[in-house]
Each structure stands twice: as C-alpha cells, then as structure tokens.
Amino acid sequence: MAAAGGDKIIVRALLAAGADPGAHLTVPPTSFTTPASVADEYGHPEVAQLLLSATAARAEKATANGAAAPDVPEGNGRG
C-alpha cells in the first residue's frame, strides 16, 4: 500500500524494519508482482527506484556473505 501510494517515508521505515523489497505479491489477474512494480504502475518512479535499489543492495550483501543472490527484478516487471 505504501508503494502504491508513493509514500517514501513509510517505504523507508518498512525497509529499515527489515521488509523484503523484492517480495513477490499475488495480485490478480497477474501471477505476481513486486512492490517496485506496484509503485511504478501507480506513477511513483522515485519509490520504485528506492525499492529496486534496496533489493540490489540486499542481493549484494547476501552474495558478500556467501549466500546465493536473490532474484533482482529488472525494470517494472511487465516484460
């Protein structure tokens, strides 16, 4: 909801609290989407970029610690 509303303050607070910026959300009629694609779809490119950057940073941290990198979505997820 914060991504759809373009609320950067709440998005930053959720990320600071450990929310997964790359979480897959089930949104009919599509099979899944991400918070970044929701933000982009609702016209909030700054929030989308914030979430994509957080996802990339999380992937870099995971690989630096020897874990397999999580999927990092590219663009807005609409192909």
PDB file of C-alpha atoms in Angstrom:
ATOM      1  CA  MET A   1       0.000   0.000   0.000  1.00  0.00           C
ATOM      2  CA  ALA A   2       2.833   2.400   0.787  1.00  0.00           C
ATOM      3  CA  ALA A   3       4.399   1.688  -2.607  1.00  0.00           C
ATOM      4  CA  ALA A   4       1.097   2.219  -4.408  1.00  0.00           C
ATOM      5  CA  GLY A   5       0.540   5.454  -2.512  1.00  0.00           C
ATOM      6  CA  GLY A   6       4.048   6.727  -3.214  1.00  0.00           C
ATOM      7  CA  ASP A   7       4.781   7.251   0.491  1.00  0.00           C
ATOM      8  CA  LYS A   8       8.593   7.325   0.630  1.00  0.00           C
ATOM      9  CA  ILE A   9       8.645   7.874   4.413  1.00  0.00           C
ATOM     10  CA  ILE A  10       6.666   4.708   5.125  1.00  0.00           C
ATOM     11  CA  VAL A  11       8.584   2.729   2.485  1.00  0.00           C
ATOM     12  CA  ARG A  12      11.895   3.758   4.087  1.00  0.00           C
ATOM     13  CA  ALA A  13      10.553   2.841   7.553  1.00  0.00           C
ATOM     14  CA  LEU A  14       9.421  -0.572   6.314  1.00  0.00           C
ATOM     15  CA  LEU A  15      12.815  -1.201   4.703  1.00  0.00           C
ATOM     16  CA  ALA A  16      14.593  -0.140   7.908  1.00  0.00           C
ATOM     17  CA  ALA A  17      12.407  -2.602   9.821  1.00  0.00           C
ATOM     18  CA  GLY A  18      13.573  -5.432   7.560  1.00  0.00           C
ATOM     19  CA  ALA A  19      10.803  -5.630   4.962  1.00  0.00           C
ATOM     20  CA  ASP A  20      11.817  -7.544   1.846  1.00  0.00           C
ATOM     21  CA  PRO A  21      11.827  -5.000  -1.008  1.00  0.00           C
ATOM     22  CA  GLY A  22      11.762  -7.769  -3.599  1.00  0.00           C
ATOM     23  CA  ALA A  23       8.892  -9.746  -2.101  1.00  0.00           C
ATOM     24  CA  HIS A  24       6.511 -11.210  -4.634  1.00  0.00           C
ATOM     25  CA  LEU A  25       2.923 -10.180  -4.109  1.00  0.00           C
ATOM     26  CA  THR A  26      -0.051 -12.036  -5.523  1.00  0.00           C
ATOM     27  CA  VAL A  27      -2.194  -9.536  -7.365  1.00  0.00           C
ATOM     28  CA  PRO A  28      -4.980 -10.776  -9.635  1.00  0.00           C
ATOM     29  CA  PRO A  29      -5.063 -11.128 -12.589  1.00  0.00           C
ATOM     30  CA  THR A  30      -1.251 -11.423 -12.757  1.00  0.00           C
ATOM     31  CA  SER A  31       0.556 -14.276 -11.064  1.00  0.00           C
ATOM     32  CA  PHE A  32       2.859 -11.990  -9.066  1.00  0.00           C
ATOM     33  CA  THR A  33       4.281  -8.525  -8.868  1.00  0.00           C
ATOM     34  CA  THR A  34       6.745  -6.674  -6.652  1.00  0.00           C
ATOM     35  CA  PRO A  35       6.386  -3.530  -4.546  1.00  0.00           C
ATOM     36  CA  ALA A  36       8.596  -1.717  -7.085  1.00  0.00           C
ATOM     37  CA  SER A  37       6.322  -2.619  -9.987  1.00  0.00           C
ATOM     38  CA  VAL A  38       3.271  -1.506  -7.972  1.00  0.00           C
ATOM     39  CA  ALA A  39       4.913   1.857  -7.257  1.00  0.00           C
ATOM     40  CA  ASP A  40       5.793   2.253 -10.930  1.00  0.00           C
ATOM     41  CA  GLU A  41       2.297   1.259 -12.058  1.00  0.00           C
ATOM     42  CA  TYR A  42       0.753   3.891  -9.786  1.00  0.00           C
ATOM     43  CA  GLY A  43       3.092   6.613 -11.079  1.00  0.00           C
ATOM     44  CA  HIS A  44       5.699   6.764  -8.315  1.00  0.00           C
ATOM     45  CA  PRO A  45       9.046   6.192 -10.068  1.00  0.00           C
ATOM     46  CA  GLU A  46      11.077   7.547  -7.121  1.00  0.00           C
ATOM     47  CA  VAL A  47       9.579   4.948  -4.777  1.00  0.00           C
ATOM     48  CA  ALA A  48      10.070   2.240  -7.420  1.00  0.00           C
ATOM     49  CA  GLN A  49      13.745   3.183  -7.724  1.00  0.00           C
ATOM     50  CA  LEU A  50      14.133   3.228  -3.931  1.00  0.00           C
ATOM     51  CA  LEU A  51      12.753  -0.311  -3.751  1.00  0.00           C
ATOM     52  CA  LEU A  52      14.864  -1.567  -6.677  1.00  0.00           C
ATOM     53  CA  SER A  53      17.988  -0.075  -5.091  1.00  0.00           C
ATOM     54  CA  ALA A  54      17.151  -1.712  -1.762  1.00  0.00           C
ATOM     55  CA  THR A  55      16.647  -5.067  -3.490  1.00  0.00           C
ATOM     56  CA  ALA A  56      20.003  -4.751  -5.272  1.00  0.00           C
ATOM     57  CA  ALA A  57      21.752  -3.778  -2.021  1.00  0.00           C
ATOM     58  CA  ARG A  58      20.210  -6.773  -0.286  1.00  0.00           C
ATOM     59  CA  ALA A  59      21.441  -9.067  -3.083  1.00  0.00           C
ATOM     60  CA  GLU A  60      24.967  -7.615  -2.886  1.00  0.00           C
ATOM     61  CA  LYS A  61      25.042  -8.120   0.883  1.00  0.00           C
ATOM     62  CA  ALA A  62      23.837 -11.711   0.529  1.00  0.00           C
ATOM     63  CA  THR A  63      26.476 -12.585  -2.062  1.00  0.00           C
ATOM     64  CA  ALA A  64      29.181 -10.872   0.000  1.00  0.00           C
ATOM     65  CA  ASN A  65      28.217 -13.181   2.862  1.00  0.00           C
ATOM     66  CA  GLY A  66      28.417 -16.251   0.613  1.00  0.00           C
ATOM     67  CA  ALA A  67      24.689 -16.762   0.082  1.00  0.00           C
ATOM     68  CA  ALA A  68      23.058 -17.227  -3.288  1.00  0.00           C
ATOM     69  CA  ALA A  69      21.808 -13.914  -4.626  1.00  0.00           C
ATOM     70  CA  PRO A  70      18.043 -13.450  -4.588  1.00  0.00           C
ATOM     71  CA  ASP A  71      16.298 -12.562  -7.825  1.00  0.00           C
ATOM     72  CA  VAL A  72      16.592  -8.863  -8.588  1.00  0.00           C
ATOM     73  CA  PRO A  73      13.744  -7.629 -10.757  1.00  0.00           C
ATOM     74  CA  GLU A  74      14.617  -5.527 -13.761  1.00  0.00           C
ATOM     75  CA  GLY A  75      12.522  -2.592 -14.871  1.00  0.00           C
ATOM     76  CA  ASN A  76       8.927  -2.667 -13.810  1.00  0.00           C
ATOM     77  CA  GLY A  77       8.342  -6.391 -14.156  1.00  0.00           C
ATOM     78  CA  ARG A  78       5.924  -6.055 -17.067  1.00  0.00           C
ATOM     79  CA  GLY A  79       8.223  -7.522 -19.677  1.00  0.00           C
TER      80      GLY A  79
END
